[in-house]
XYZ file of N, CA and C in Angstrom:
537
model
N 43.727 -159.510 -65.974
C 44.606 -159.168 -64.967
C 44.264 -157.871 -64.441
N 44.662 -157.497 -63.168
C 44.209 -156.472 -62.602
C 45.667 -155.884 -62.064
N 45.635 -154.365 -62.337
C 46.773 -153.680 -61.984
C 46.345 -152.663 -60.966
N 47.271 -152.451 -60.129
C 46.987 -151.363 -58.945
C 47.786 -150.135 -59.403
N 47.188 -148.985 -59.470
C 47.840 -147.685 -59.744
C 47.680 -146.751 -58.769
N 48.738 -145.998 -58.487
C 48.772 -144.945 -57.483
C 48.069 -143.949 -57.777
N 47.164 -143.293 -57.121
C 46.222 -142.351 -57.328
C 46.779 -140.800 -56.899
N 46.633 -139.861 -57.822
C 47.221 -138.592 -57.426
C 46.437 -137.944 -56.311
N 47.042 -137.034 -55.637
C 46.581 -136.201 -54.438
C 45.242 -135.422 -55.186
N 44.140 -135.335 -54.120
C 43.077 -134.639 -54.735
C 43.363 -133.043 -54.967
N 42.861 -132.477 -55.771
C 43.077 -131.077 -55.890
C 41.635 -130.183 -55.696
N 41.559 -129.100 -55.714
C 40.242 -128.130 -55.547
C 39.396 -128.614 -56.857
N 39.905 -128.877 -57.992
C 38.904 -129.184 -59.198
C 38.437 -130.623 -58.831
N 39.178 -131.550 -58.435
C 38.493 -132.816 -58.223
C 37.522 -132.979 -57.015
N 37.927 -132.199 -55.970
C 37.062 -132.370 -55.038
C 35.569 -131.665 -55.120
N 35.826 -130.420 -55.805
C 34.459 -129.720 -56.199
C 33.830 -130.547 -57.060
N 34.023 -131.429 -57.783
C 33.161 -132.359 -58.676
C 32.516 -133.226 -57.861
N 33.136 -133.807 -56.610
C 32.456 -134.622 -55.763
C 31.727 -134.108 -54.610
N 31.776 -133.048 -54.502
C 30.878 -132.240 -53.545
C 29.499 -132.332 -53.892
N 28.579 -132.566 -52.837
C 27.151 -132.475 -53.244
C 26.485 -130.874 -53.193
N 25.551 -130.748 -53.987
C 25.086 -129.451 -54.086
C 24.507 -128.952 -52.751
N 24.088 -129.791 -51.808
C 23.584 -129.493 -50.470
C 24.648 -129.008 -49.704
N 25.832 -129.206 -49.863
C 26.853 -128.742 -49.010
C 26.925 -127.081 -49.020
N 26.475 -126.682 -50.227
C 26.461 -125.223 -50.283
C 25.109 -124.500 -49.939
N 24.363 -125.317 -49.190
C 22.975 -124.594 -48.683
C 23.268 -123.917 -47.408
N 22.442 -122.894 -47.138
C 22.634 -121.994 -45.992
C 22.442 -122.749 -44.718
N 22.991 -122.328 -43.600
C 22.912 -123.024 -42.169
C 21.660 -122.583 -41.771
N 20.715 -121.914 -42.092
C 19.272 -121.509 -41.635
C 18.440 -122.783 -42.010
N 17.919 -123.403 -40.840
C 17.031 -124.462 -41.032
C 15.693 -123.917 -41.824
N 14.954 -124.880 -42.530
C 14.087 -124.648 -43.296
C 12.851 -124.488 -42.492
N 11.530 -124.224 -42.929
C 10.392 -124.204 -42.370
C 9.756 -125.605 -41.924
N 10.148 -126.556 -42.705
C 9.754 -128.021 -42.382
C 10.547 -128.476 -41.176
N 11.738 -128.217 -40.940
C 12.380 -128.656 -39.893
C 12.028 -127.788 -38.435
N 11.525 -126.522 -38.709
C 11.094 -125.773 -37.484
C 10.064 -126.425 -36.815
N 8.988 -126.779 -37.585
C 7.783 -127.128 -36.888
C 8.081 -128.619 -36.100
N 8.875 -129.293 -36.615
C 9.351 -130.652 -35.818
C 10.059 -130.334 -34.511
N 10.856 -129.288 -34.488
C 11.473 -129.018 -33.270
C 10.353 -128.368 -32.358
N 9.472 -127.651 -32.709
C 8.532 -127.104 -31.887
C 7.623 -128.145 -31.486
N 7.221 -129.039 -32.257
C 6.377 -130.293 -31.757
C 7.179 -131.131 -30.648
N 8.409 -131.249 -30.981
C 9.228 -132.131 -29.920
C 9.321 -131.503 -28.738
N 9.444 -130.079 -28.663
C 9.553 -129.347 -27.579
C 8.131 -129.414 -26.799
N 7.051 -129.198 -27.374
C 5.636 -129.355 -26.677
C 5.571 -130.862 -26.125
N 5.714 -131.705 -26.735
C 5.661 -133.101 -26.157
C 6.613 -133.401 -25.029
N 7.883 -132.896 -25.156
C 8.674 -132.992 -23.805
C 8.316 -132.126 -22.827
N 7.576 -130.981 -22.985
C 7.016 -130.185 -21.965
C 5.887 -130.815 -21.349
N 4.985 -131.441 -22.086
C 3.908 -132.247 -21.552
C 4.341 -133.328 -20.637
N 5.353 -134.048 -21.250
C 5.825 -135.295 -20.584
C 6.451 -134.997 -19.168
N 7.225 -133.683 -19.107
C 7.706 -133.349 -17.877
C 6.782 -132.836 -16.975
N 5.612 -132.193 -17.338
C 4.537 -131.799 -16.556
C 3.808 -133.035 -15.985
N 3.535 -134.164 -16.778
C 2.922 -135.111 -16.280
C 3.769 -135.872 -15.334
N 4.887 -136.159 -15.516
C 6.054 -136.666 -14.604
C 5.836 -135.863 -13.222
N 5.826 -134.516 -13.264
C 5.866 -133.736 -12.071
C 4.488 -134.129 -11.354
N 3.383 -133.986 -12.019
C 2.049 -134.221 -11.538
C 2.128 -135.677 -10.737
N 2.477 -136.456 -11.449
C 2.593 -138.014 -10.886
C 3.590 -138.060 -9.687
N 4.543 -137.264 -9.507
C 5.505 -137.358 -8.436
C 4.803 -136.386 -7.066
N 4.229 -135.701 -7.722
C 3.827 -134.632 -6.407
C 2.306 -134.817 -6.030
N 1.675 -135.595 -6.828
C 0.190 -135.712 -6.439
C 0.086 -136.529 -5.102
N -1.088 -136.333 -4.546
C -1.136 -137.129 -3.151
C -1.409 -138.628 -3.362
N -1.097 -139.467 -2.432
C -1.347 -140.849 -2.830
C -2.671 -141.178 -2.490
N -3.250 -142.317 -3.389
C -4.576 -142.352 -3.176
C -4.633 -143.216 -1.684
N -5.850 -143.202 -0.987
C -5.852 -143.840 0.380
C -6.339 -145.478 -0.013
N -5.409 -146.376 0.403
C -5.705 -147.660 0.156
C -6.617 -148.067 1.321
N -7.624 -148.816 1.050
C -8.359 -149.339 2.052
C -7.650 -150.467 3.050
N -7.823 -150.122 4.377
C -7.270 -151.221 5.228
C -7.719 -152.690 5.037
N -6.833 -153.541 5.185
C -7.083 -155.011 5.123
C -8.280 -155.215 6.016
N -9.178 -156.020 5.424
C -10.388 -156.377 6.298
C -10.390 -157.901 6.738
N -10.931 -158.184 7.640
C -11.065 -159.482 8.153
C -12.103 -160.137 7.163
N -11.813 -161.475 6.776
C -12.695 -162.161 5.997
C -14.160 -161.820 6.423
N -14.961 -161.745 5.456
C -16.230 -161.374 5.866
C -16.911 -162.512 6.520
N -17.294 -162.288 7.954
C -17.737 -163.322 8.788
C -18.804 -162.776 9.608
N -19.854 -163.581 9.655
C -21.022 -163.052 10.666
C -21.025 -164.144 11.665
N -21.696 -163.671 12.662
C -21.913 -164.482 13.755
C -20.765 -164.409 14.913
N -20.770 -165.502 15.826
C -20.045 -165.463 17.013
C -18.610 -165.807 16.404
N -17.582 -164.838 16.914
C -16.080 -165.023 16.436
C -15.659 -166.595 16.925
N -15.840 -166.739 18.258
C -15.541 -168.222 18.648
C -16.171 -169.429 17.482
N -17.324 -169.267 17.176
C -17.780 -170.413 16.438
C -17.211 -170.385 15.052
N -16.895 -169.072 14.520
C -16.145 -168.839 13.268
C -14.688 -169.436 13.203
N -14.022 -169.203 14.378
C -12.605 -169.750 14.513
C -12.801 -171.199 14.642
N -13.613 -171.848 15.552
C -13.711 -173.169 15.710
C -14.126 -174.039 14.319
N -15.048 -173.318 13.707
C -15.633 -173.944 12.435
C -14.224 -174.183 11.370
N -13.543 -172.884 11.220
C -12.487 -173.044 10.517
C -11.435 -174.169 10.924
N -11.220 -174.282 12.322
C -10.353 -175.162 12.902
C -10.729 -176.774 12.337
N -12.217 -177.034 12.664
C -12.606 -178.214 12.073
C -12.479 -178.579 10.628
N -12.694 -177.529 10.010
C -12.549 -177.655 8.429
C -10.934 -178.025 8.127
N -10.190 -177.151 8.574
C -8.661 -177.507 8.494
C -8.164 -178.961 8.998
N -8.524 -179.103 10.074
C -8.256 -180.591 10.882
C -8.785 -181.601 9.847
N -10.057 -181.497 9.336
C -10.661 -182.578 8.637
C -9.799 -182.694 7.277
N -9.527 -181.687 6.822
C -8.734 -181.520 5.340
C -7.374 -182.175 5.484
N -6.697 -181.825 6.681
C -5.254 -182.506 6.780
C -5.533 -183.918 7.139
N -6.464 -184.363 8.098
C -6.585 -185.746 8.309
C -6.937 -186.618 7.006
N -7.827 -186.017 6.092
C -8.216 -186.693 5.155
C -6.986 -186.715 4.080
N -6.224 -185.702 3.793
C -5.310 -185.826 2.854
C -3.769 -186.479 3.383
N -3.691 -186.375 4.618
C -2.418 -187.271 5.093
C -2.532 -188.713 5.506
N -3.917 -189.090 5.538
C -4.283 -190.349 5.834
C -5.002 -191.122 4.338
N -4.695 -190.523 3.292
C -5.391 -191.192 2.069
C -4.703 -192.299 1.661
N -5.235 -193.261 0.971
C -4.788 -194.391 0.489
C -3.936 -194.097 -0.782
N -2.613 -194.183 -0.634
C -1.677 -193.783 -1.557
C -1.709 -194.547 -2.733
N -1.962 -195.495 -2.788
C -1.797 -196.563 -4.098
C -0.386 -196.442 -4.864
N -0.671 -195.931 -5.985
C 0.688 -195.754 -6.680
C 0.973 -194.340 -6.666
N 0.143 -193.522 -6.185
C 0.578 -192.084 -6.115
C 0.945 -191.600 -4.716
N 2.070 -192.143 -4.100
C 2.460 -191.963 -2.770
C 2.986 -190.183 -2.920
N 3.446 -189.847 -3.756
C 4.102 -188.492 -3.889
C 2.597 -187.608 -3.966
N 1.762 -188.013 -4.640
C 0.508 -187.134 -4.834
C -0.314 -186.886 -3.386
N -0.077 -187.927 -2.815
C -0.669 -187.941 -1.286
C 0.128 -187.106 -0.404
N 1.305 -187.316 -0.440
C 2.280 -186.361 0.245
C 2.054 -184.670 -0.105
N 2.006 -184.733 -1.344
C 1.775 -183.282 -1.927
C 0.511 -182.638 -1.407
N -0.424 -183.451 -1.437
C -1.802 -182.852 -0.951
C -1.846 -182.667 0.557
N -1.089 -183.387 1.326
C -1.119 -183.208 2.722
C -0.180 -181.903 2.993
N 0.830 -181.741 2.282
C 1.555 -180.334 2.487
C 0.594 -179.349 2.289
N -0.143 -179.440 1.108
C -0.873 -178.330 0.549
C -1.987 -178.080 1.619
N -2.596 -179.185 2.101
C -3.570 -178.923 3.280
C -3.114 -178.297 4.534
N -1.932 -178.646 4.868
C -1.121 -177.946 6.064
C -0.918 -176.631 5.643
N -0.261 -176.234 4.469
C -0.032 -174.918 4.303
C -1.422 -174.014 3.875
N -2.314 -174.450 3.191
C -3.428 -173.743 2.972
C -4.148 -173.704 4.250
N -4.137 -174.682 5.071
C -4.920 -174.361 6.235
C -4.472 -173.581 7.329
N -3.174 -173.417 7.285
C -2.658 -172.374 8.163
C -2.993 -170.902 7.593
N -3.203 -170.752 6.442
C -3.542 -169.329 5.914
C -4.971 -169.273 6.195
N -5.984 -170.264 5.974
C -7.331 -170.315 6.106
C -7.755 -169.887 7.626
N -6.992 -170.721 8.606
C -7.097 -170.370 9.979
C -6.991 -169.046 10.301
N -5.807 -168.246 9.839
C -5.401 -167.053 10.120
C -6.448 -166.084 9.565
N -6.944 -166.324 8.365
C -7.972 -165.621 7.709
C -9.335 -165.446 8.644
N -9.620 -166.511 9.348
C -10.929 -166.409 9.884
C -10.894 -166.201 11.474
N -9.636 -165.734 11.893
C -9.664 -165.087 13.209
C -10.102 -163.700 13.008
N -10.742 -163.321 14.070
C -11.183 -161.818 14.127
C -10.890 -161.253 15.380
N -10.840 -160.062 15.796
C -10.597 -159.397 17.018
C -11.539 -159.701 18.248
N -12.629 -160.324 17.809
C -13.643 -160.873 18.912
C -13.145 -162.160 19.213
N -12.493 -163.026 18.655
C -12.079 -164.327 19.143
C -11.505 -164.333 20.482
N -11.802 -165.333 21.288
C -11.263 -165.357 22.524
C -9.848 -165.357 22.673
N -8.891 -164.773 23.329
C -7.354 -164.639 23.423
C -6.978 -165.843 23.417
N -7.259 -166.761 24.258
C -6.667 -168.021 24.433
C -6.859 -168.942 23.203
N -8.163 -168.928 22.514
C -8.284 -169.493 21.432
C -7.527 -169.063 20.257
N -7.542 -167.828 20.036
C -6.970 -166.933 19.207
C -5.181 -167.385 19.113
N -4.820 -167.315 20.446
C -3.292 -167.639 20.445
C -2.913 -169.064 20.067
N -3.816 -169.829 20.460
C -3.820 -171.382 20.063
C -3.788 -171.581 18.668
N -4.667 -170.825 18.022
C -4.829 -170.894 16.633
C -3.682 -170.327 15.856
N -3.188 -169.318 16.291
C -2.095 -168.566 15.628
C -0.776 -169.535 15.805
N -0.498 -170.448 16.825
C 0.490 -171.228 16.983
C 0.378 -172.227 16.266
N -0.770 -172.815 16.095
C -1.129 -173.943 15.373
C -0.826 -173.798 14.002
N -1.528 -172.522 13.350
C -1.097 -172.281 12.186
C 0.488 -171.929 11.698
N 1.186 -171.413 12.802
C 2.618 -171.097 12.503
C 3.249 -172.600 12.388
N 2.832 -173.494 13.200
C 3.365 -175.004 13.236
C 3.121 -175.575 12.064
N 1.765 -175.450 11.546
C 1.507 -176.060 10.114
C 2.220 -175.572 9.048
N 2.505 -174.426 9.006
C 3.394 -173.765 7.870
C 4.918 -174.361 8.063
N 5.314 -174.419 9.309
C 6.774 -174.954 9.370
C 6.806 -176.416 9.171
N 5.743 -177.100 9.330
C 5.878 -178.454 9.177
C 5.728 -178.661 7.444
N 4.878 -178.080 6.800
C 4.866 -178.177 5.494
C 5.823 -177.611 4.646
N 6.578 -176.415 5.094
C 7.808 -175.976 4.488
C 8.947 -176.918 4.550
N 8.963 -177.531 5.796
C 10.076 -178.414 6.062
C 9.815 -179.726 5.287
N 8.618 -180.134 4.997
C 8.345 -181.313 4.436
C 8.659 -181.089 2.742
N 8.527 -179.901 2.431
C 8.723 -179.573 0.975
C 10.222 -179.240 0.775
N 11.077 -179.160 1.849
C 12.225 -179.004 1.699
C 13.014 -180.394 1.760
N 12.295 -181.394 2.073
C 12.779 -182.643 2.021
C 13.061 -183.235 3.443
N 12.852 -182.426 4.297
C 12.954 -183.143 5.792
C 11.864 -184.073 6.025
N 12.518 -185.371 6.390
C 11.497 -186.494 6.657
C 10.796 -186.319 8.023
N 9.801 -186.982 8.169
C 8.965 -186.949 9.477
C 9.837 -187.682 10.595
N 10.943 -188.435 10.279
C 11.497 -189.091 11.399
C 12.720 -188.115 11.882
N 12.954 -187.090 11.154
C 13.864 -186.094 11.851
C 13.411 -185.712 13.071
N 14.396 -185.414 14.156
C 13.950 -185.016 15.375
C 13.089 -183.687 15.507
N 13.752 -182.679 14.832
C 12.941 -181.403 14.764
C 11.637 -181.514 14.174
N 11.494 -182.347 12.848
C 10.204 -182.420 12.404
C 9.354 -183.222 13.219
N 9.708 -184.206 13.759
C 8.881 -185.102 14.701
C 8.469 -184.308 15.953
N 9.315 -183.432 16.449
C 8.760 -182.501 17.564
C 7.762 -181.472 17.044
N 8.021 -180.912 15.804
C 6.906 -180.000 15.184
C 5.597 -180.869 15.096
N 5.519 -181.904 14.593
C 4.473 -182.806 14.263
C 3.839 -183.147 15.706
N 4.426 -183.427 16.721
C 3.866 -183.866 17.952
C 3.254 -182.360 18.729
N 3.960 -181.311 18.438
C 3.265 -180.166 18.989
C 2.180 -179.732 18.144
N 2.016 -179.865 16.892
C 0.829 -179.565 16.209
C -0.366 -180.404 16.650
N 0.000 -181.694 16.821
C -1.021 -182.714 17.433
C -1.564 -182.268 18.744
N -0.522 -181.965 19.535
C -1.210 -181.409 21.022
C -1.902 -180.002 20.804
N -1.443 -179.030 19.882
C -2.264 -177.944 19.765
C -3.759 -178.180 19.188
N -3.649 -179.075 18.150
C -4.885 -179.454 17.609
C -5.954 -179.886 18.619
N -5.421 -180.651 19.533
C -6.288 -181.158 20.694
C -6.610 -180.229 21.660
N -5.793 -179.349 21.691
C -6.099 -178.131 22.816
C -7.157 -177.242 22.234
N -7.146 -176.924 21.033
C -7.973 -176.151 20.196
C -9.363 -176.764 20.128
N -9.436 -178.202 19.999
C -10.743 -178.776 19.910
C -11.262 -178.860 21.248
N -10.756 -178.834 22.417
C -11.211 -178.684 23.876
C -11.592 -177.314 24.054
N -10.830 -176.322 23.575
C -11.271 -174.898 23.654
C -12.550 -174.436 22.749
N -12.937 -175.293 21.893
C -13.991 -175.174 20.934
C -15.287 -175.768 21.342
N -15.174 -176.706 22.480
C -16.341 -177.473 23.149
C -17.162 -176.474 23.812
């Protein structure tokens, strides 16, 4: 059986018995805690100095983006890139789908998207203006076609069909400019 008893109020004698001997120590810190404070202060000052240096140091010069290393005639380089992209798109969009219809569609989209980037990377300032403009427009059209296809827009959609016709027209125009 458990009994509950009311306890008496604490007195000086009872509280003195429960006080720890450390409560009577002096308020002056010991030598062992002094070196910890000094070390913490040194680390904090070093961190503040490094942060200030990182904030105020001059920014390193970043090299300007360079045109893909190309040698030879700029028109030839652009036309070679166009032929490569046109071939890739034709191969990937006219492949025999067999049981992998989704795979062929994915490869065709990848060829268009990657081809657009490839074409733009192979343009350089020496490319004739009419050819460069046609390639930039063609590349933008390929990106639009592939992104809309990835978004589920079918080729029968009016806007997508227009994009496809425009791309085919530009492809023919670029081929003529490359002759």
